[in-house]
Short mmCIF file of C-alpha atoms and ligand atoms in Angstrom, two decimals:
data_model
loop_
_atom_site.label_atom_id
_atom_site.label_comp_id
_atom_site.label_asym_id
_atom_site.label_seq_id
_atom_site.Cartn_x
_atom_site.Cartn_y
_atom_site.Cartn_z
CA MET A 1 0.25 0.01 0.06
CA SER A 2 1.52 3.40 -0.71
CA SER A 3 0.53 6.93 -0.24
CA GLN A 4 1.44 10.24 -1.38
CA VAL A 5 3.58 12.45 0.75
CA THR A 6 4.02 17.04 -0.35
CA LEU A 7 6.78 18.83 0.33
CA THR A 8 6.21 22.77 -0.52
CA LEU A 9 8.87 23.76 -1.21
CA ASN A 10 11.02 27.97 -2.15
CA SER A 11 13.57 29.28 -2.07
CA ALA A 12 12.36 31.99 0.26
CA PHE A 13 11.65 29.86 3.03
CA ARG A 14 15.36 29.98 5.03
CA VAL A 15 15.62 29.70 8.11
CA ALA A 16 19.65 30.64 8.84
CA PRO A 17 22.82 29.00 6.68
CA VAL A 18 23.80 26.27 7.73
CA ARG A 19 25.90 26.10 10.35
CA ARG A 20 29.77 23.47 9.77
CA ARG A 21 29.38 23.28 14.15
CA THR A 22 25.43 21.07 13.24
CA PHE A 23 28.18 17.90 12.57
CA GLY A 24 30.71 17.94 15.57
CA ALA A 25 30.98 14.97 17.62
CA PHE A 26 32.12 13.78 20.80
CA VAL A 27 34.96 11.42 22.88
CA GLU A 28 35.10 11.13 25.55
CA HIS A 29 37.02 9.45 28.07
CA LEU A 30 35.35 5.88 27.85
CA GLY A 31 35.59 2.18 27.18
CA ARG A 32 37.07 2.33 23.60
CA CYS A 33 36.74 5.29 22.64
CA VAL A 34 39.75 6.84 23.49
CA TYR A 35 42.48 3.82 23.35
CA THR A 36 41.80 1.46 20.59
CA GLY A 37 39.43 3.91 19.04
CA ILE A 38 41.18 7.25 17.74
CA HIS A 39 45.20 6.35 19.83
CA GLU A 40 46.15 2.66 19.34
CA PRO A 41 50.06 2.96 18.94
CA ASP A 42 50.50 -0.76 18.72
CA HIS A 43 48.18 -0.56 15.48
CA PRO A 44 49.88 -0.81 12.17
CA SER A 45 48.00 1.46 11.23
CA ALA A 46 49.92 3.90 13.55
CA ASP A 47 50.88 7.17 13.19
CA ASP A 48 54.64 8.70 15.22
CA GLN A 49 51.52 9.55 17.38
CA GLY A 50 49.93 6.41 18.25
CA PHE A 51 46.95 7.77 16.63
CA ARG A 52 45.22 5.07 14.80
CA THR A 53 45.63 6.36 10.99
CA ASP A 54 42.37 4.18 8.99
CA VAL A 55 39.92 6.16 11.66
CA LEU A 56 41.58 9.28 10.93
CA GLU A 57 40.39 8.62 7.56
CA LEU A 58 37.26 7.48 8.85
CA THR A 59 36.41 10.50 10.44
CA ARG A 60 37.39 12.84 8.01
CA GLU A 61 34.95 10.94 5.73
CA LEU A 62 32.91 10.96 8.31
CA GLY A 63 32.50 14.73 7.59
CA VAL A 64 33.32 15.95 11.60
CA SER A 65 33.48 19.66 12.51
CA SER A 66 34.53 20.06 16.12
CA VAL A 67 34.66 17.57 18.77
CA ARG A 68 33.78 17.68 22.46
CA TYR A 69 36.31 16.52 24.75
CA PRO A 70 36.97 14.87 27.25
CA GLY A 71 33.58 14.15 28.47
CA GLY A 72 30.34 13.46 29.37
CA ASN A 73 30.32 12.02 32.79
CA PHE A 74 33.85 11.42 32.57
CA VAL A 75 34.74 14.86 33.24
CA SER A 76 33.17 15.52 36.61
CA GLY A 77 35.72 13.16 38.23
CA TYR A 78 38.61 14.04 36.15
CA ARG A 79 42.19 16.09 36.95
CA TRP A 80 43.26 17.41 33.79
CA GLU A 81 46.40 18.02 34.55
CA ASP A 82 46.81 14.25 35.17
CA GLY A 83 47.15 13.96 31.59
CA VAL A 84 49.91 16.04 30.30
CA GLY A 85 53.99 16.21 30.77
CA PRO A 86 55.95 13.37 30.47
CA LEU A 87 54.00 9.83 30.07
CA GLU A 88 56.43 8.38 32.20
CA GLN A 89 54.84 10.55 34.69
CA ARG A 90 51.38 10.28 34.68
CA PRO A 91 48.95 8.73 36.80
CA VAL A 92 46.53 5.57 36.36
CA ARG A 93 43.56 6.59 37.69
CA HIS A 94 39.93 5.16 38.69
CA ASP A 95 37.84 6.55 36.20
CA LEU A 96 34.25 6.61 38.50
CA ALA A 97 31.77 7.25 36.20
CA TRP A 98 32.54 3.97 34.30
CA HIS A 99 34.48 2.21 36.55
CA SER A 100 37.38 1.80 34.87
CA SER A 101 41.37 2.55 34.86
CA ASP A 102 42.19 5.58 32.62
CA PRO A 103 46.55 5.85 32.93
CA ASN A 104 46.34 9.41 31.36
CA THR A 105 48.48 8.56 28.47
CA VAL A 106 46.45 10.77 26.17
CA GLY A 107 45.15 13.87 27.39
CA LEU A 108 45.01 17.31 26.38
CA ASP A 109 48.35 18.40 24.24
CA GLU A 110 47.35 14.93 22.18
CA PHE A 111 43.74 15.08 21.98
CA MET A 112 44.49 18.72 19.73
CA ALA A 113 47.39 16.51 18.39
CA TRP A 114 44.27 14.40 16.96
CA ALA A 115 42.66 16.70 16.33
CA LYS A 116 45.03 18.82 13.78
CA LYS A 117 45.09 15.66 12.08
CA ALA A 118 41.10 14.97 11.82
CA ASP A 119 40.96 18.11 10.57
CA VAL A 120 37.86 18.98 13.36
CA GLU A 121 37.00 22.12 15.53
CA PRO A 122 37.83 21.29 19.78
CA MET A 123 35.83 21.88 22.15
CA TYR A 124 36.69 21.41 25.88
CA ALA A 125 35.07 20.79 28.97
CA VAL A 126 36.01 21.62 32.12
CA ASN A 127 35.31 19.87 35.47
CA LEU A 128 32.73 21.13 37.18
CA GLY A 129 31.61 17.96 39.62
CA THR A 130 34.64 17.54 41.62
CA ARG A 131 35.78 20.52 41.01
CA GLY A 132 35.37 24.65 39.93
CA VAL A 133 36.81 27.86 39.05
CA GLN A 134 40.01 27.34 40.25
CA GLU A 135 39.73 23.83 37.78
CA ALA A 136 38.50 26.00 34.88
CA LEU A 137 41.79 28.07 35.07
CA ASP A 138 44.31 26.23 34.93
CA VAL A 139 43.27 24.48 32.20
CA LEU A 140 42.54 27.07 30.20
CA GLU A 141 45.84 29.00 31.03
CA TYR A 142 47.19 25.65 29.68
CA ALA A 143 45.32 25.30 27.04
CA ASN A 144 44.77 29.63 25.30
CA ALA A 145 47.96 31.98 27.32
CA PRO A 146 50.92 32.76 25.57
CA ALA A 147 53.61 32.03 26.99
CA GLY A 148 54.66 33.10 29.95
CA THR A 149 52.41 32.56 32.61
CA ALA A 150 52.99 29.09 34.78
CA LEU A 151 51.12 26.56 33.23
CA SER A 152 51.57 28.18 29.89
CA ASP A 153 54.73 27.92 29.83
CA GLN A 154 54.31 23.94 30.88
CA ARG A 155 52.75 23.34 27.57
CA VAL A 156 55.83 25.11 25.93
CA ALA A 157 57.57 22.48 27.72
CA ASN A 158 55.78 20.00 26.64
CA GLY A 159 56.87 20.50 22.97
CA HIS A 160 53.54 23.41 22.96
CA ALA A 161 54.90 26.43 22.04
CA ASP A 162 51.58 28.51 20.64
CA PRO A 163 48.70 28.40 22.74
CA TYR A 164 45.89 26.18 21.26
CA LYS A 165 42.95 29.32 21.05
CA ILE A 166 39.68 26.41 21.60
CA SER A 167 37.22 28.30 21.30
CA MET A 168 34.45 26.23 22.80
CA TRP A 169 34.33 25.69 26.64
CA CYS A 170 31.45 23.28 27.95
CA LEU A 171 30.87 24.75 31.82
CA GLY A 172 30.60 20.64 33.41
CA ASN A 173 28.24 17.96 32.14
CA GLU A 174 25.05 17.02 32.84
CA MET A 175 25.20 18.89 36.15
CA ASP A 176 21.15 18.24 36.01
CA GLY A 177 21.89 14.58 36.39
CA PRO A 178 22.04 12.46 39.89
CA TRP A 179 24.33 9.79 37.94
CA GLN A 180 26.93 12.73 37.83
CA ILE A 181 29.59 12.82 40.44
CA GLY A 182 29.32 16.53 42.16
CA HIS A 183 25.85 16.49 40.87
CA LYS A 184 24.00 20.00 41.80
CA ASN A 185 20.67 21.64 42.27
CA ALA A 186 20.45 24.24 39.71
CA GLU A 187 21.08 27.26 42.14
CA GLU A 188 24.07 25.38 43.32
CA TYR A 189 25.09 24.57 39.83
CA ALA A 190 23.50 28.37 38.64
CA ARG A 191 26.36 30.27 41.12
CA VAL A 192 29.58 27.76 40.48
CA ALA A 193 29.02 27.76 36.23
CA THR A 194 28.77 31.92 36.79
CA GLU A 195 31.39 32.36 39.02
CA SER A 196 33.39 29.23 36.78
CA ALA A 197 32.48 31.58 33.17
CA ARG A 198 32.41 35.25 34.70
CA ALA A 199 35.94 34.44 35.49
CA MET A 200 37.22 33.03 32.29
CA ARG A 201 36.52 35.50 30.40
CA MET A 202 38.39 38.45 32.59
CA GLU A 203 41.27 35.74 30.76
CA ASP A 204 38.91 36.20 27.62
CA PRO A 205 35.77 37.08 26.80
CA ASN A 206 35.94 36.24 23.27
CA LEU A 207 35.57 32.60 24.57
CA GLU A 208 32.36 30.53 23.17
CA LEU A 209 31.10 29.79 26.55
CA ILE A 210 27.73 26.51 26.97
CA VAL A 211 26.36 26.06 30.26
CA CYS A 212 24.60 23.47 30.60
CA GLY A 213 21.15 22.84 29.77
CA SER A 214 18.93 19.58 30.56
CA SER A 215 20.24 16.25 30.37
CA ASN A 216 16.94 15.07 28.45
CA SER A 217 13.43 16.09 27.83
CA SER A 218 12.65 13.82 30.57
CA MET A 219 14.56 15.02 33.28
CA PRO A 220 12.41 16.17 36.24
CA THR A 221 14.04 19.24 36.54
CA PHE A 222 13.76 20.08 32.88
CA GLY A 223 13.13 23.72 32.32
CA ALA A 224 13.07 25.22 35.95
CA TRP A 225 16.68 24.05 35.15
CA GLU A 226 17.44 26.27 32.56
CA ASN A 227 14.93 29.13 33.98
CA THR A 228 17.46 29.33 37.59
CA VAL A 229 20.61 28.88 35.30
CA LEU A 230 20.21 30.80 32.86
CA THR A 231 18.91 34.06 35.29
CA GLU A 232 22.19 33.72 36.37
CA ALA A 233 24.53 33.05 34.22
CA TYR A 234 22.36 35.36 30.86
CA GLU A 235 25.68 37.55 30.57
CA PHE A 236 28.23 35.14 30.63
CA VAL A 237 27.36 32.26 27.78
CA ASP A 238 26.84 32.19 24.41
CA MET A 239 25.52 28.18 24.74
CA VAL A 240 22.93 26.49 26.63
CA SER A 241 23.30 22.42 26.56
CA ALA A 242 20.89 19.71 25.73
CA HIS A 243 21.29 16.03 25.40
CA ALA A 244 19.14 13.29 24.04
CA TYR A 245 18.95 9.74 24.14
CA TYR A 246 16.97 8.02 22.00
CA SER A 247 16.08 4.17 21.06
CA GLU A 248 13.31 1.20 20.71
CA LYS A 249 11.66 0.66 24.21
CA ASP A 250 9.84 -2.60 25.08
CA GLY A 251 8.59 -3.50 21.67
CA ASP A 252 7.62 0.37 20.65
CA GLN A 253 8.65 0.67 16.58
CA ALA A 254 6.59 3.61 16.10
CA SER A 255 7.21 5.95 18.43
CA PHE A 256 10.77 5.33 18.79
CA LEU A 257 10.53 5.64 14.75
CA ALA A 258 8.76 9.14 16.04
CA SER A 259 11.61 10.04 18.13
CA ALA A 260 12.92 13.26 15.76
CA ASP A 261 9.18 15.20 17.62
CA ASP A 262 10.41 14.67 20.31
CA MET A 263 14.20 17.22 19.45
CA ASP A 264 12.10 19.21 17.88
CA TYR A 265 10.47 19.75 21.37
CA PHE A 266 13.13 19.74 23.30
CA ILE A 267 14.73 22.75 21.13
CA ASP A 268 11.60 24.70 20.30
CA SER A 269 10.86 24.69 24.77
CA VAL A 270 14.52 25.58 25.43
CA VAL A 271 14.52 28.56 23.21
CA ALA A 272 11.24 28.86 24.46
CA THR A 273 13.00 29.39 27.67
CA ALA A 274 16.17 30.68 26.87
CA ASP A 275 13.85 33.76 25.61
CA HIS A 276 12.03 34.23 28.78
CA VAL A 277 14.51 34.47 30.50
CA GLY A 278 16.00 37.35 27.61
CA ALA A 279 12.85 38.94 28.25
CA LYS A 280 12.92 38.73 31.67
CA LEU A 281 15.80 41.03 32.23
CA LYS A 282 15.60 42.86 28.71
CA SER A 283 18.13 41.56 27.86
CA ASP A 284 18.86 41.69 22.82
CA LYS A 285 20.52 38.83 23.47
CA ARG A 286 19.57 35.83 22.41
CA ILE A 287 22.05 32.47 24.19
CA MET A 288 21.88 29.36 22.02
CA VAL A 289 21.26 25.94 22.13
CA SER A 290 24.40 23.50 22.03
CA PHE A 291 22.85 19.63 21.37
CA ASP A 292 25.65 18.34 22.62
CA GLU A 293 26.10 14.95 23.28
CA TRP A 294 22.84 13.24 20.99
CA ASN A 295 22.28 10.24 19.34
CA ILE A 296 21.10 6.34 19.17
CA TRP A 297 21.29 4.46 22.48
CA TYR A 298 19.97 1.15 23.94
CA GLN A 299 21.14 2.41 27.42
CA HIS A 300 19.37 -0.28 29.04
CA ARG A 301 21.09 -3.65 27.29
CA ALA A 302 24.22 -5.08 28.56
CA GLU A 303 26.59 -3.60 26.23
CA SER A 304 25.68 0.01 28.81
CA ARG A 305 26.74 -1.26 32.09
CA PRO A 306 30.34 -0.80 33.25
CA PRO A 307 31.92 -3.06 34.69
CA SER A 308 32.07 -3.72 39.15
CA GLY A 309 33.31 -4.99 41.81
CA ASP A 310 36.71 -4.83 41.84
CA ASP A 311 38.12 -5.33 38.49
CA TRP A 312 38.76 -1.70 36.41
CA PRO A 313 39.65 -2.47 33.15
CA VAL A 314 41.84 0.26 31.35
CA ALA A 315 39.77 0.60 28.16
CA PRO A 316 35.99 -1.90 28.46
CA VAL A 317 33.35 -3.04 26.14
CA LEU A 318 31.62 -0.44 26.55
CA LEU A 319 28.38 1.55 25.01
CA GLU A 320 28.88 -0.44 22.07
CA ASP A 321 25.81 -0.58 20.73
CA ILE A 322 24.93 -2.05 16.85
CA TYR A 323 23.23 -0.08 14.48
CA SER A 324 20.58 -1.56 12.89
CA ALA A 325 19.35 0.25 9.48
CA MET A 326 16.37 1.28 11.18
CA ASP A 327 18.75 3.52 13.39
CA ALA A 328 19.97 4.86 11.00
CA VAL A 329 16.66 6.10 9.33
CA VAL A 330 16.33 7.58 12.71
CA PHE A 331 19.67 9.35 13.22
CA GLY A 332 18.51 10.51 9.83
CA ASN A 333 15.58 12.08 11.39
CA LEU A 334 17.04 13.49 13.87
CA LEU A 335 20.03 15.31 11.89
CA ILE A 336 17.20 16.74 9.76
CA SER A 337 15.66 18.11 13.66
CA LEU A 338 18.86 19.74 13.86
CA LEU A 339 18.91 21.12 10.91
CA ARG A 340 15.78 22.95 10.01
CA HIS A 341 16.27 24.31 14.03
CA SER A 342 19.82 26.44 12.59
CA ASP A 343 18.35 29.49 13.91
CA ARG A 344 19.04 28.08 17.52
CA VAL A 345 20.82 25.76 17.14
CA ALA A 346 24.54 27.22 16.77
CA SER A 347 26.90 22.90 17.48
CA ALA A 348 26.37 20.04 18.09
CA SER A 349 27.73 17.05 18.55
CA LEU A 350 27.35 13.48 17.58
CA ALA A 351 27.40 11.29 20.84
CA GLN A 352 29.88 9.95 20.21
CA LEU A 353 32.73 9.50 17.39
CA VAL A 354 34.53 5.74 18.17
CA ASN A 355 33.51 2.36 19.35
CA VAL A 356 31.07 3.82 21.73
CA ILE A 357 28.08 4.37 20.60
CA ALA A 358 29.33 5.22 17.67
CA PRO A 359 29.53 5.49 13.11
CA ILE A 360 33.19 4.10 13.44
CA MET A 361 33.67 1.42 14.65
CA THR A 362 37.44 -1.10 15.31
CA GLU A 363 38.56 -3.73 16.34
CA PRO A 364 42.02 -4.25 19.23
CA GLY A 365 44.54 -4.47 16.11
CA GLY A 366 42.59 -4.89 12.96
CA ARG A 367 40.04 -3.90 11.15
CA ALA A 368 37.69 -0.06 11.62
CA TRP A 369 34.40 -0.27 9.75
CA LYS A 370 31.50 1.93 9.64
CA GLN A 371 27.86 1.45 10.85
CA THR A 372 24.90 2.05 9.41
CA THR A 373 24.44 5.54 10.96
CA PHE A 374 28.15 6.71 9.14
CA HIS A 375 25.74 6.98 6.03
CA PRO A 376 23.38 9.73 7.08
CA PHE A 377 25.94 12.15 9.07
CA ALA A 378 28.77 12.02 6.51
CA LEU A 379 26.09 12.93 3.73
CA THR A 380 24.26 15.44 5.04
CA SER A 381 28.11 16.58 6.56
CA ARG A 382 28.67 17.02 2.97
CA HIS A 383 25.87 18.06 0.74
CA ALA A 384 23.86 20.52 3.59
CA GLN A 385 25.32 23.81 2.07
CA GLY A 386 24.33 27.32 1.35
CA GLU A 387 21.07 28.04 3.60
CA VAL A 388 18.88 25.84 5.31
CA LEU A 389 15.48 26.31 3.54
CA GLN A 390 12.17 25.01 5.58
CA VAL A 391 10.21 22.21 3.95
CA ASN A 392 6.30 21.77 4.37
CA VAL A 393 4.92 18.43 4.50
CA GLU A 394 2.04 17.33 3.52
CA ALA A 395 1.56 13.45 4.40
CA PRO A 396 -0.20 10.77 6.51
CA SER A 397 0.35 10.39 10.50
CA PHE A 398 0.74 6.91 11.68
CA GLU A 399 -0.12 6.27 15.77
CA ASN A 400 2.51 6.27 18.98
CA GLN A 401 2.46 5.73 21.99
CA ARG A 402 5.08 7.97 22.61
CA PHE A 403 3.11 11.11 20.69
CA GLY A 404 -0.57 9.93 20.01
CA THR A 405 0.24 10.79 15.78
CA SER A 406 3.07 11.78 13.92
CA ALA A 407 3.43 12.64 9.91
CA SER A 408 4.79 9.38 8.16
CA ALA A 409 7.30 11.68 6.11
CA ASP A 410 9.81 14.62 7.46
CA ALA A 411 12.27 16.83 5.63
CA VAL A 412 14.15 19.18 4.95
CA ALA A 413 16.21 20.70 2.58
CA THR A 414 19.96 23.04 1.70
CA TRP A 415 19.91 26.09 -0.93
CA ASP A 416 23.33 27.24 -2.38
CA GLU A 417 22.06 30.13 -4.62
CA ASP A 418 25.41 30.46 -5.65
CA SER A 419 26.63 27.32 -7.13
CA GLY A 420 22.43 26.75 -7.48
CA ASP A 421 22.79 23.62 -5.58
CA LEU A 422 19.18 22.09 -3.84
CA THR A 423 19.47 18.57 -1.49
CA VAL A 424 16.46 17.57 -0.02
CA PHE A 425 16.43 15.19 3.18
CA VAL A 426 13.54 13.82 3.27
CA VAL A 427 12.46 10.72 5.69
CA ASN A 428 9.41 7.66 5.47
CA ARG A 429 9.41 6.63 9.18
CA ASP A 430 5.95 4.35 8.88
CA ALA A 431 5.76 1.23 9.01
CA SER A 432 3.54 0.40 7.53
CA GLY A 433 4.07 0.86 3.49
CA VAL A 434 6.01 3.20 0.39
CA LEU A 435 5.37 7.38 0.60
CA ASP A 436 4.55 8.76 -2.98
CA LEU A 437 6.35 11.77 -3.48
CA GLY A 438 5.53 14.66 -5.40
CA VAL A 439 7.48 17.93 -5.67
CA ASP A 440 6.61 20.74 -7.30
CA LEU A 441 9.80 22.24 -8.46
CA SER A 442 8.73 24.48 -10.59
CA SER A 443 7.87 27.73 -8.74
CA GLY A 444 10.08 28.47 -5.65
CA GLY A 445 12.19 30.41 -7.42
CA PHE A 446 15.10 27.80 -8.09
CA GLY A 447 15.70 28.62 -11.72
CA ASP A 448 15.12 25.33 -14.11
CA LEU A 449 16.16 22.26 -11.80
CA GLU A 450 17.95 18.54 -12.47
CA LEU A 451 18.64 16.00 -10.98
CA VAL A 452 22.68 15.00 -9.67
CA GLU A 453 21.12 11.64 -8.14
CA ALA A 454 19.00 10.18 -5.17
CA LEU A 455 20.14 8.27 -2.35
CA THR A 456 17.65 6.00 -0.29
CA LEU A 457 19.38 4.34 2.69
CA HIS A 458 16.80 0.89 4.00
CA HIS A 459 16.72 -2.88 4.14
CA GLU A 460 13.84 -5.17 3.87
CA ASP A 461 14.98 -6.09 7.52
CA PRO A 462 15.03 -3.37 9.42
CA TYR A 463 17.42 -4.50 12.16
CA ALA A 464 19.87 -5.64 9.56
CA ALA A 465 23.11 -3.75 10.34
CA ASN A 466 26.71 -4.06 9.29
CA THR A 467 29.79 -5.54 10.85
CA ALA A 468 33.36 -6.00 10.39
CA ASP A 469 32.87 -9.22 7.85
CA ALA A 470 29.68 -7.61 6.16
CA PRO A 471 30.24 -3.69 6.62
CA ASP A 472 27.30 -2.90 3.70
CA THR A 473 24.97 -5.10 4.76
CA VAL A 474 22.72 -1.33 5.10
CA ALA A 475 24.52 1.04 2.59
CA PRO A 476 22.93 3.74 0.62
CA GLN A 477 21.47 2.48 -2.59
CA GLU A 478 20.57 4.32 -5.91
CA ASN A 479 17.06 4.63 -5.97
CA ALA A 480 15.80 4.89 -9.03
CA SER A 481 12.30 5.79 -9.02
CA VAL A 482 13.56 8.84 -8.48
CA ALA A 483 12.92 11.72 -11.54
CA MET A 484 12.62 15.33 -11.88
CA THR A 485 10.62 16.12 -15.33
CA ASP A 486 9.01 19.36 -15.91
CA GLY A 487 10.28 20.91 -12.94
CA ARG A 488 7.93 18.11 -10.99
CA LEU A 489 10.29 15.79 -8.42
CA SER A 490 8.81 12.31 -7.24
CA GLY A 491 9.70 8.79 -6.29
CA GLU A 492 9.13 6.17 -4.03
CA LEU A 493 10.08 6.57 -0.08
CA PRO A 494 10.06 3.01 1.39
CA ALA A 495 8.74 2.53 4.39
CA ILE A 496 11.47 3.03 6.86
CA SER A 497 13.95 5.20 4.86
CA TRP A 498 16.08 8.55 4.49
CA SER A 499 16.81 9.31 1.23
CA ILE A 500 18.73 12.41 -0.19
CA ILE A 501 17.71 14.02 -3.57
CA ARG A 502 20.59 16.07 -4.75
CA LEU A 503 19.09 18.38 -7.52
CA THR A 504 20.94 21.53 -9.56
CA ARG A 505 20.36 24.77 -11.45
CA THR A 506 20.84 24.35 -15.02
CA THR A 507 19.81 28.25 -16.32
CA ALA A 508 20.93 30.94 -14.24
O1 AHR B 601 27.52 10.15 25.85
C1 AHR B 601 27.43 8.57 26.47
C2 AHR B 601 26.96 9.41 28.06
O2 AHR B 601 25.89 9.86 28.37
C3 AHR B 601 28.21 10.85 28.49
O3 AHR B 601 29.30 10.88 29.42
C4 AHR B 601 26.78 11.19 29.65
O4 AHR B 601 27.77 13.44 29.45
C5 AHR B 601 25.85 11.33 28.64
O5 AHR B 601 25.02 10.61 30.22
#
């Protein structure tokens, strides 16, 4: 059974320019993300600094713009100074967040070297869990101050003469969560975040500072937390964070497929709350959203259970979720939501990059391969260019427990006026059947368009996944049904599918 989905696009429906920072990711000292993920000195592909070049290549292919580091829950117990200086003097510490041991072989300097090779902008999180204002100032001095101070001279002595000029700084991580080391209530966090931000700005007024928002939209303090924290920190910060993870729970596939509805709601609510605070404070300033953790994550599976008892392993297998075709479709839809909100989402970080709920997987000493989610990320990052366009979607709806009803299709587009490239990202998130796509592009102000490419990610088994032995089981395929005739785009979108349709102008 098929039904019709009609998209209305117009070159005037502009949301904001595409922001490269939408395509950020996250590297945490967690499981095998750092050790045997980005860094494995004994690996055949390792370079002279111990970085896996196969992972570096995949990171570049993924199109990652910025990377948040070093956590995550990890950062709330982390001492940054353990990770700098001569390797043989670095201590091994227990990481309480993930019940692991950290040899501190990788720290700030190694991460910055890796970021340069990966061609990504760093985003650094300070510890406001067990630490506070002084830690924030110290790590800022070590990273960014020109030579001539105690800590910047330590950096120079460690072989890094030039300041790193890290611009984006997260003021702690998920401080609203009772699981966080040094968890605080909103008032307590508002104080330490504001005072850290104020002091950091004394060192450098141009930093971009991100205050912790809510760990997800279901937190009991959601909304009130942002209100309290921003009321105090408003003047000193640029962005408020949002985190969200989605998964199919208790076999409720329909609600899972509609997950982007929650992301839309989450972003809209944070923006509304931030603007409410701005109005209260009579401020013209607009606080932006840093969606600095988002992904599919099956949190309740065994893969996410940390070691326990006397077992404190280095780099244990943790959070190594294997993603299905359906996961990739929902994931692609989350990217659609992020792009659609480019007017207020200034930065986003896919959590995480390698091995830990990641698009890139590695075997210690062995292969690296792409998960299903690699593909929508790489294609969106590569082809979302120019301005984001709001797309009006007329589609049937499907019922689900979480949202009541949701539209069967969701879409966003980007339009690059200079090159004439129009790119449509569209999902059929209804399990019940094919959607017949219809888009009248003759009067949208795009000129005459021709089809460049239509790719669809779909698998007849929505639970099919990629493995190291079969890494291409789920990958985008040409969608031969998509055609452009007399200014009208048409095609078939299979049930549970994500598509990218690329068009370009043929006339000026
Ligand atoms: O990304 C995994 C974990 O999820 C992070 O450490 C934490 O910030 C979040 O709860």
